[in-house]
Structure formats: C-alpha cells, structure tokens
Amino acid sequence: MPRIGVLLSQHAYDLDGKALAALATKVEGLGFESVWLLDSFSRDPFLAASFILGNTTTLKVGTGVATVFSRDAMAATQARETLSEYYPGRFIMGLGASNEFIVQMRGGQWMPPVPKMTAYLEAMEAVQLSHPKPAELAPIHLAAHAPGLQNLALKHGQGIFTWILPVENVRQARAHVGPDFEVTANFPVILNEDPAEARRIARAMLTFYIPIPYYQAAYTKIGFGPEDFENGGSDRLIDAIVAWGSPETIKARVDEYAAAGASRVIINPIRAAQGEPVGGERDVNADWDGLEKLTNLLG
C-alpha cells in the first residue's frame, strides 16, 4: 500500500493563516501521511511549509515542487537544513525545473532542465553554512518525467515525482530507477460518478498543462497522439491522468499506481467551482470536504 499525501494547491494558499492551519490539522487528523505545496505566484512554499509543520505534530510536508529558477542553490540549502533541524524527519524537499513559460513570467532565463538541474544540485552540495547541522537532512525528490532527470535524482537525491502522468509512465520510471528508490505519483481526483461532468472538471483543471510540449512528449511516448491533445484532451487521455468516480473507483486507481511502482500517491482533490466548468482553472475548486470520503485510500 503506498503512502497517501494531499496536494495543497493554490486554493490552499488563498486561505488565511488560521484556515490553512485548520486544513493541515484536518488532513493530519484524517490520517494522511503528508501535504505538498506548490511554488506558484503566491506564498513562499518553504515559509508555508514551516508554518504548517509548526501547526501539526506528525504530518510530513513537502514542496511539490519548488522550482530551481526561483531561488539560488544557497537559499535552497538554507531552507533544507533549517527545516531538517527544526522538524526532524518531517520535511521533504521537492525540486523541479518548471517550464519555459513560467520561468519567463518570473523574469528568469530559461535553460534546458538537465544542465540547469545538474549545476543546481552540484552547487547545493558545495554550500557550506555556518549553523548547527541537522542530524539528518531532508530527502530531495526531483520532478523527473524522463530518464535524464531520473538519472540525476539517482545521483543526487532520494526520490522522484511524476505529475499528471498515466500509470504506464510510472511503471517505466520505476523500471528505470530500480526497486528501492522513492517514486511519487501526483494526479487529480474527482469525487463525481457522472463521466461527462467529471471530465469537464478535469479538462478545466488541465487547461494549462495538456498543451505543454513536455507533457505531450511524455504522453506520446506511451501511445497517445495529437488527436488526444485537442479540445482539452480526449476522454482516453483524461481518464488516464485523472481518477474520478466513487471512493471505491478512486481507490482502484490508486492501487493501479501502487502496482506500477508508486511508493507514494499524492491526490489533488478537485470539484467544480460553480455549476459546470467552462474551460479554465478558475472554474475548479479544491474539494477539501471530500477528503473524509477518501480515507478509504489509507488502508
């Protein structure tokens, strides 16, 4: 059985501090292993992680993922060592390259992910900071959909993430990294048994992602084609990257990812914001209330 985490998306960052703490303690009380924070145009993920860790007792908190274009290697090492010392065994540093569009919006200079990540991780390892060292450093997990970044994770980290990828991609990743490496699969879940409505919600949430070339490349690698990327994604593609239906159906999908080699699954529970979504992420809300119905995933 994989460990089960919950993605605290931008909708969580929209909450004030009191409400965010209450959400984190709710997730902890329900028995989920961890929560994961985006690095978006909003709250700082490392400061938010510290806040959540300070308001919970056993919950693990990870960045899922922090982009290496948003802070230098020393700043990342400072965050890693500080959270490792203050919250032993409870922080996981997820790092990723994001994509050219987002990096440009942040005013950064894009470069291909493998050389950028190689230089970044080597720079992190060279940093020497003057403070008491934690007994154990938080693990580093890389967003790594292809062998190049997976090889870097094997050399410099302790795990990899996949993000909205089908089961077959996870199976390929597990075969590449071997049986003992951490593989975390992250995907949306929708507690809705109406196929048309569930797919409408999924397409609204995925408006930004499906057109991105590296996602299309990953999907193409396992048999999807250009027709699957049109009109918000074909039913076949949507059903492969989103778990929707009853709690039992979603549990079966999680089990598929576990059988493919995922040692952890991060669910992103979503629902329609108001009525039927019409084509964008603004039409989707987080489904925090649905978490109680998804505790069947925990055992």
PDB file of N, CA and C in Angstrom, residues 203-275:
ATOM      1  N   ARG A 203     -10.932  18.660 -17.483  1.00  0.00           N
ATOM      2  CA  ARG A 203     -10.420  19.498 -18.579  1.00  0.00           C
ATOM      3  C   ARG A 203     -10.217  20.939 -18.129  1.00  0.00           C
ATOM      4  N   ALA A 204     -11.111  21.434 -17.290  1.00  0.00           N
ATOM      5  CA  ALA A 204     -10.936  22.798 -16.790  1.00  0.00           C
ATOM      6  C   ALA A 204      -9.652  22.914 -15.989  1.00  0.00           C
ATOM      7  N   MET A 205      -9.371  21.912 -15.141  1.00  0.00           N
ATOM      8  CA  MET A 205      -8.174  21.956 -14.313  1.00  0.00           C
ATOM      9  C   MET A 205      -6.903  21.814 -15.160  1.00  0.00           C
ATOM     10  N   LEU A 206      -6.989  21.057 -16.263  1.00  0.00           N
ATOM     11  CA  LEU A 206      -5.803  20.721 -17.049  1.00  0.00           C
ATOM     12  C   LEU A 206      -5.582  21.654 -18.235  1.00  0.00           C
ATOM     13  N   THR A 207      -6.343  22.733 -18.302  1.00  0.00           N
ATOM     14  CA  THR A 207      -6.231  23.666 -19.423  1.00  0.00           C
ATOM     15  C   THR A 207      -4.799  24.100 -19.673  1.00  0.00           C
ATOM     16  N   PHE A 208      -4.065  24.376 -18.609  1.00  0.00           N
ATOM     17  CA  PHE A 208      -2.692  24.863 -18.735  1.00  0.00           C
ATOM     18  C   PHE A 208      -1.722  23.754 -19.105  1.00  0.00           C
ATOM     19  N   TYR A 209      -1.953  22.544 -18.594  1.00  0.00           N
ATOM     20  CA  TYR A 209      -0.934  21.501 -18.655  1.00  0.00           C
ATOM     21  C   TYR A 209      -0.878  20.743 -19.979  1.00  0.00           C
ATOM     22  N   ILE A 210      -2.026  20.346 -20.520  1.00  0.00           N
ATOM     23  CA  ILE A 210      -2.016  19.475 -21.689  1.00  0.00           C
ATOM     24  C   ILE A 210      -1.305  20.096 -22.893  1.00  0.00           C
ATOM     25  N   PRO A 211      -1.378  21.414 -23.124  1.00  0.00           N
ATOM     26  CA  PRO A 211      -0.653  21.967 -24.282  1.00  0.00           C
ATOM     27  C   PRO A 211       0.868  22.028 -24.120  1.00  0.00           C
ATOM     28  N   ILE A 212       1.403  21.807 -22.923  1.00  0.00           N
ATOM     29  CA  ILE A 212       2.841  21.941 -22.710  1.00  0.00           C
ATOM     30  C   ILE A 212       3.582  20.815 -23.444  1.00  0.00           C
ATOM     31  N   PRO A 213       4.593  21.152 -24.245  1.00  0.00           N
ATOM     32  CA  PRO A 213       5.256  20.133 -25.069  1.00  0.00           C
ATOM     33  C   PRO A 213       5.801  18.942 -24.303  1.00  0.00           C
ATOM     34  N   TYR A 214       6.398  19.162 -23.115  1.00  0.00           N
ATOM     35  CA  TYR A 214       6.998  18.002 -22.450  1.00  0.00           C
ATOM     36  C   TYR A 214       5.953  17.049 -21.899  1.00  0.00           C
ATOM     37  N   TYR A 215       4.759  17.552 -21.577  1.00  0.00           N
ATOM     38  CA  TYR A 215       3.683  16.627 -21.221  1.00  0.00           C
ATOM     39  C   TYR A 215       3.238  15.843 -22.446  1.00  0.00           C
ATOM     40  N   GLN A 216       3.070  16.534 -23.556  1.00  0.00           N
ATOM     41  CA  GLN A 216       2.671  15.841 -24.773  1.00  0.00           C
ATOM     42  C   GLN A 216       3.708  14.800 -25.176  1.00  0.00           C
ATOM     43  N   ALA A 217       4.989  15.123 -24.973  1.00  0.00           N
ATOM     44  CA  ALA A 217       6.040  14.153 -25.293  1.00  0.00           C
ATOM     45  C   ALA A 217       5.933  12.919 -24.409  1.00  0.00           C
ATOM     46  N   ALA A 218       5.651  13.139 -23.128  1.00  0.00           N
ATOM     47  CA  ALA A 218       5.516  12.002 -22.215  1.00  0.00           C
ATOM     48  C   ALA A 218       4.312  11.150 -22.589  1.00  0.00           C
ATOM     49  N   TYR A 219       3.207  11.791 -22.948  1.00  0.00           N
ATOM     50  CA  TYR A 219       2.012  11.038 -23.331  1.00  0.00           C
ATOM     51  C   TYR A 219       2.226  10.301 -24.655  1.00  0.00           C
ATOM     52  N   THR A 220       2.907  10.963 -25.582  1.00  0.00           N
ATOM     53  CA  THR A 220       3.161  10.350 -26.890  1.00  0.00           C
ATOM     54  C   THR A 220       4.015   9.100 -26.745  1.00  0.00           C
ATOM     55  N   LYS A 221       4.931   9.131 -25.795  1.00  0.00           N
ATOM     56  CA  LYS A 221       5.853   8.012 -25.582  1.00  0.00           C
ATOM     57  C   LYS A 221       5.118   6.714 -25.273  1.00  0.00           C
ATOM     58  N   ILE A 222       3.913   6.816 -24.718  1.00  0.00           N
ATOM     59  CA  ILE A 222       3.181   5.587 -24.365  1.00  0.00           C
ATOM     60  C   ILE A 222       1.930   5.399 -25.219  1.00  0.00           C
ATOM     61  N   GLY A 223       1.874   6.071 -26.377  1.00  0.00           N
ATOM     62  CA  GLY A 223       0.834   5.732 -27.334  1.00  0.00           C
ATOM     63  C   GLY A 223      -0.263   6.748 -27.571  1.00  0.00           C
ATOM     64  N   PHE A 224      -0.220   7.900 -26.907  1.00  0.00           N
ATOM     65  CA  PHE A 224      -1.184   8.949 -27.219  1.00  0.00           C
ATOM     66  C   PHE A 224      -0.674   9.742 -28.417  1.00  0.00           C
ATOM     67  N   GLY A 225      -1.612  10.402 -29.111  1.00  0.00           N
ATOM     68  CA  GLY A 225      -1.241  11.142 -30.302  1.00  0.00           C
ATOM     69  C   GLY A 225      -1.836  12.527 -30.329  1.00  0.00           C
ATOM     70  N   PRO A 226      -1.583  13.294 -31.398  1.00  0.00           N
ATOM     71  CA  PRO A 226      -2.069  14.677 -31.490  1.00  0.00           C
ATOM     72  C   PRO A 226      -3.560  14.818 -31.261  1.00  0.00           C
ATOM     73  N   GLU A 227      -4.323  13.847 -31.698  1.00  0.00           N
ATOM     74  CA  GLU A 227      -5.780  13.925 -31.514  1.00  0.00           C
ATOM     75  C   GLU A 227      -6.168  13.886 -30.037  1.00  0.00           C
ATOM     76  N   ASP A 228      -5.315  13.332 -29.193  1.00  0.00           N
ATOM     77  CA  ASP A 228      -5.613  13.256 -27.757  1.00  0.00           C
ATOM     78  C   ASP A 228      -5.363  14.583 -27.046  1.00  0.00           C
ATOM     79  N   PHE A 229      -4.676  15.521 -27.704  1.00  0.00           N
ATOM     80  CA  PHE A 229      -4.348  16.794 -27.072  1.00  0.00           C
ATOM     81  C   PHE A 229      -5.283  17.921 -27.499  1.00  0.00           C
ATOM     82  N   GLU A 230      -6.256  17.616 -28.338  1.00  0.00           N
ATOM     83  CA  GLU A 230      -7.174  18.631 -28.836  1.00  0.00           C
ATOM     84  C   GLU A 230      -8.396  18.765 -27.932  1.00  0.00           C
ATOM     85  N   ASN A 231      -8.994  19.961 -27.961  1.00  0.00           N
ATOM     86  CA  ASN A 231     -10.262  20.212 -27.258  1.00  0.00           C
ATOM     87  C   ASN A 231     -10.205  19.872 -25.774  1.00  0.00           C
ATOM     88  N   GLY A 232      -9.067  20.199 -25.155  1.00  0.00           N
ATOM     89  CA  GLY A 232      -8.937  19.960 -23.726  1.00  0.00           C
ATOM     90  C   GLY A 232      -8.536  18.562 -23.341  1.00  0.00           C
ATOM     91  N   GLY A 233      -8.266  17.715 -24.315  1.00  0.00           N
ATOM     92  CA  GLY A 233      -7.868  16.338 -24.028  1.00  0.00           C
ATOM     93  C   GLY A 233      -8.964  15.346 -24.355  1.00  0.00           C
ATOM     94  N   SER A 234      -8.588  14.255 -25.000  1.00  0.00           N
ATOM     95  CA  SER A 234      -9.562  13.210 -25.319  1.00  0.00           C
ATOM     96  C   SER A 234     -10.041  12.521 -24.045  1.00  0.00           C
ATOM     97  N   ASP A 235     -11.184  11.867 -24.139  1.00  0.00           N
ATOM     98  CA  ASP A 235     -11.663  11.088 -22.994  1.00  0.00           C
ATOM     99  C   ASP A 235     -10.615  10.078 -22.556  1.00  0.00           C
ATOM    100  N   ARG A 236      -9.950   9.462 -23.528  1.00  0.00           N
ATOM    101  CA  ARG A 236      -8.947   8.439 -23.206  1.00  0.00           C
ATOM    102  C   ARG A 236      -7.805   9.034 -22.396  1.00  0.00           C
ATOM    103  N   LEU A 237      -7.332  10.226 -22.789  1.00  0.00           N
ATOM    104  CA  LEU A 237      -6.241  10.855 -22.054  1.00  0.00           C
ATOM    105  C   LEU A 237      -6.709  11.313 -20.674  1.00  0.00           C
ATOM    106  N   ILE A 238      -7.868  11.962 -20.620  1.00  0.00           N
ATOM    107  CA  ILE A 238      -8.384  12.434 -19.331  1.00  0.00           C
ATOM    108  C   ILE A 238      -8.525  11.277 -18.358  1.00  0.00           C
ATOM    109  N   ASP A 239      -9.071  10.164 -18.824  1.00  0.00           N
ATOM    110  CA  ASP A 239      -9.284   9.022 -17.933  1.00  0.00           C
ATOM    111  C   ASP A 239      -7.970   8.397 -17.486  1.00  0.00           C
ATOM    112  N   ALA A 240      -6.910   8.615 -18.261  1.00  0.00           N
ATOM    113  CA  ALA A 240      -5.608   8.045 -17.904  1.00  0.00           C
ATOM    114  C   ALA A 240      -4.870   8.876 -16.873  1.00  0.00           C
ATOM    115  N   ILE A 241      -5.166  10.187 -16.785  1.00  0.00           N
ATOM    116  CA  ILE A 241      -4.372  11.049 -15.902  1.00  0.00           C
ATOM    117  C   ILE A 241      -5.178  11.642 -14.754  1.00  0.00           C
ATOM    118  N   VAL A 242      -6.474  11.351 -14.701  1.00  0.00           N
ATOM    119  CA  VAL A 242      -7.337  11.826 -13.616  1.00  0.00           C
ATOM    120  C   VAL A 242      -8.124  10.647 -13.074  1.00  0.00           C
ATOM    121  N   ALA A 243      -8.184  10.526 -11.751  1.00  0.00           N
ATOM    122  CA  ALA A 243      -9.007   9.488 -11.115  1.00  0.00           C
ATOM    123  C   ALA A 243     -10.345  10.120 -10.734  1.00  0.00           C
ATOM    124  N   TRP A 244     -11.429   9.607 -11.297  1.00  0.00           N
ATOM    125  CA  TRP A 244     -12.740  10.158 -10.974  1.00  0.00           C
ATOM    126  C   TRP A 244     -13.720   9.016 -10.724  1.00  0.00           C
ATOM    127  N   GLY A 245     -14.792   9.362 -10.025  1.00  0.00           N
ATOM    128  CA  GLY A 245     -15.814   8.364  -9.732  1.00  0.00           C
ATOM    129  C   GLY A 245     -16.087   8.264  -8.243  1.00  0.00           C
ATOM    130  N   SER A 246     -16.472   7.094  -7.792  1.00  0.00           N
ATOM    131  CA  SER A 246     -16.764   6.841  -6.386  1.00  0.00           C
ATOM    132  C   SER A 246     -15.463   6.678  -5.612  1.00  0.00           C
ATOM    133  N   PRO A 247     -15.531   6.755  -4.278  1.00  0.00           N
ATOM    134  CA  PRO A 247     -14.314   6.475  -3.496  1.00  0.00           C
ATOM    135  C   PRO A 247     -13.696   5.121  -3.819  1.00  0.00           C
ATOM    136  N   GLU A 248     -14.540   4.138  -4.092  1.00  0.00           N
ATOM    137  CA  GLU A 248     -14.029   2.803  -4.406  1.00  0.00           C
ATOM    138  C   GLU A 248     -13.302   2.794  -5.756  1.00  0.00           C
ATOM    139  N   THR A 249     -13.854   3.529  -6.728  1.00  0.00           N
ATOM    140  CA  THR A 249     -13.205   3.610  -8.034  1.00  0.00           C
ATOM    141  C   THR A 249     -11.865   4.322  -7.931  1.00  0.00           C
ATOM    142  N   ILE A 250     -11.826   5.397  -7.166  1.00  0.00           N
ATOM    143  CA  ILE A 250     -10.574   6.129  -6.986  1.00  0.00           C
ATOM    144  C   ILE A 250      -9.556   5.262  -6.255  1.00  0.00           C
ATOM    145  N   LYS A 251     -10.015   4.493  -5.285  1.00  0.00           N
ATOM    146  CA  LYS A 251      -9.113   3.557  -4.590  1.00  0.00           C
ATOM    147  C   LYS A 251      -8.502   2.563  -5.582  1.00  0.00           C
ATOM    148  N   ALA A 252      -9.311   2.078  -6.517  1.00  0.00           N
ATOM    149  CA  ALA A 252      -8.793   1.138  -7.506  1.00  0.00           C
ATOM    150  C   ALA A 252      -7.727   1.786  -8.375  1.00  0.00           C
ATOM    151  N   ARG A 253      -7.900   3.069  -8.698  1.00  0.00           N
ATOM    152  CA  ARG A 253      -6.891   3.772  -9.493  1.00  0.00           C
ATOM    153  C   ARG A 253      -5.593   3.945  -8.699  1.00  0.00           C
ATOM    154  N   VAL A 254      -5.712   4.277  -7.435  1.00  0.00           N
ATOM    155  CA  VAL A 254      -4.526   4.392  -6.588  1.00  0.00           C
ATOM    156  C   VAL A 254      -3.805   3.053  -6.523  1.00  0.00           C
ATOM    157  N   ASP A 255      -4.558   1.983  -6.415  1.00  0.00           N
ATOM    158  CA  ASP A 255      -3.951   0.651  -6.387  1.00  0.00           C
ATOM    159  C   ASP A 255      -3.208   0.346  -7.686  1.00  0.00           C
ATOM    160  N   GLU A 256      -3.725   0.834  -8.809  1.00  0.00           N
ATOM    161  CA  GLU A 256      -3.030   0.648 -10.089  1.00  0.00           C
ATOM    162  C   GLU A 256      -1.667   1.339 -10.064  1.00  0.00           C
ATOM    163  N   TYR A 257      -1.634   2.554  -9.542  1.00  0.00           N
ATOM    164  CA  TYR A 257      -0.354   3.263  -9.454  1.00  0.00           C
ATOM    165  C   TYR A 257       0.606   2.546  -8.509  1.00  0.00           C
ATOM    166  N   ALA A 258       0.070   2.023  -7.426  1.00  0.00           N
ATOM    167  CA  ALA A 258       0.923   1.277  -6.498  1.00  0.00           C
ATOM    168  C   ALA A 258       1.497   0.033  -7.173  1.00  0.00           C
ATOM    169  N   ALA A 259       0.656  -0.668  -7.919  1.00  0.00           N
ATOM    170  CA  ALA A 259       1.116  -1.869  -8.611  1.00  0.00           C
ATOM    171  C   ALA A 259       2.166  -1.527  -9.667  1.00  0.00           C
ATOM    172  N   ALA A 260       2.077  -0.320 -10.236  1.00  0.00           N
ATOM    173  CA  ALA A 260       3.043   0.112 -11.243  1.00  0.00           C
ATOM    174  C   ALA A 260       4.362   0.562 -10.624  1.00  0.00           C
ATOM    175  N   GLY A 261       4.382   0.741  -9.301  1.00  0.00           N
ATOM    176  CA  GLY A 261       5.632   1.085  -8.646  1.00  0.00           C
ATOM    177  C   GLY A 261       5.639   2.354  -7.841  1.00  0.00           C
ATOM    178  N   ALA A 262       4.493   3.031  -7.699  1.00  0.00           N
ATOM    179  CA  ALA A 262       4.454   4.245  -6.888  1.00  0.00           C
ATOM    180  C   ALA A 262       4.542   3.883  -5.412  1.00  0.00           C
ATOM    181  N   SER A 263       5.532   4.436  -4.725  1.00  0.00           N
ATOM    182  CA  SER A 263       5.641   4.218  -3.284  1.00  0.00           C
ATOM    183  C   SER A 263       4.839   5.250  -2.503  1.00  0.00           C
ATOM    184  N   ARG A 264       4.471   6.346  -3.188  1.00  0.00           N
ATOM    185  CA  ARG A 264       3.599   7.357  -2.590  1.00  0.00           C
ATOM    186  C   ARG A 264       2.691   7.890  -3.689  1.00  0.00           C
ATOM    187  N   VAL A 265       1.438   8.166  -3.337  1.00  0.00           N
ATOM    188  CA  VAL A 265       0.498   8.816  -4.240  1.00  0.00           C
ATOM    189  C   VAL A 265       0.043  10.110  -3.588  1.00  0.00           C
ATOM    190  N   ILE A 266       0.126  11.202  -4.344  1.00  0.00           N
ATOM    191  CA  ILE A 266      -0.382  12.489  -3.870  1.00  0.00           C
ATOM    192  C   ILE A 266      -1.662  12.785  -4.634  1.00  0.00           C
ATOM    193  N   ILE A 267      -2.753  12.923  -3.920  1.00  0.00           N
ATOM    194  CA  ILE A 267      -4.032  13.223  -4.559  1.00  0.00           C
ATOM    195  C   ILE A 267      -4.275  14.729  -4.537  1.00  0.00           C
ATOM    196  N   ASN A 268      -4.852  15.217  -5.607  1.00  0.00           N
ATOM    197  CA  ASN A 268      -5.241  16.613  -5.720  1.00  0.00           C
ATOM    198  C   ASN A 268      -6.767  16.644  -5.859  1.00  0.00           C
ATOM    199  N   PRO A 269      -7.503  16.712  -4.744  1.00  0.00           N
ATOM    200  CA  PRO A 269      -8.960  16.612  -4.810  1.00  0.00           C
ATOM    201  C   PRO A 269      -9.576  17.903  -5.343  1.00  0.00           C
ATOM    202  N   ILE A 270     -10.344  17.797  -6.431  1.00  0.00           N
ATOM    203  CA  ILE A 270     -10.939  18.978  -7.041  1.00  0.00           C
ATOM    204  C   ILE A 270     -12.420  18.744  -7.315  1.00  0.00           C
ATOM    205  N   ARG A 271     -13.133  19.849  -7.503  1.00  0.00           N
ATOM    206  CA  ARG A 271     -14.552  19.818  -7.843  1.00  0.00           C
ATOM    207  C   ARG A 271     -14.868  21.078  -8.647  1.00  0.00           C
ATOM    208  N   ALA A 272     -16.065  21.106  -9.217  1.00  0.00           N
ATOM    209  CA  ALA A 272     -16.482  22.300  -9.941  1.00  0.00           C
ATOM    210  C   ALA A 272     -16.674  23.452  -8.973  1.00  0.00           C
ATOM    211  N   ALA A 273     -16.316  24.655  -9.418  1.00  0.00           N
ATOM    212  CA  ALA A 273     -16.463  25.833  -8.570  1.00  0.00           C
ATOM    213  C   ALA A 273     -17.918  26.240  -8.452  1.00  0.00           C
ATOM    214  N   GLN A 274     -18.549  26.522  -9.565  1.00  0.00           N
ATOM    215  CA  GLN A 274     -19.958  26.890  -9.589  1.00  0.00           C
ATOM    216  C   GLN A 274     -20.563  26.314 -10.855  1.00  0.00           C
ATOM    217  N   GLY A 275     -21.502  25.416 -10.706  1.00  0.00           N
ATOM    218  CA  GLY A 275     -22.129  24.830 -11.876  1.00  0.00           C
ATOM    219  C   GLY A 275     -21.134  24.041 -12.704  1.00  0.00           C
TER     220      GLY A 275
END
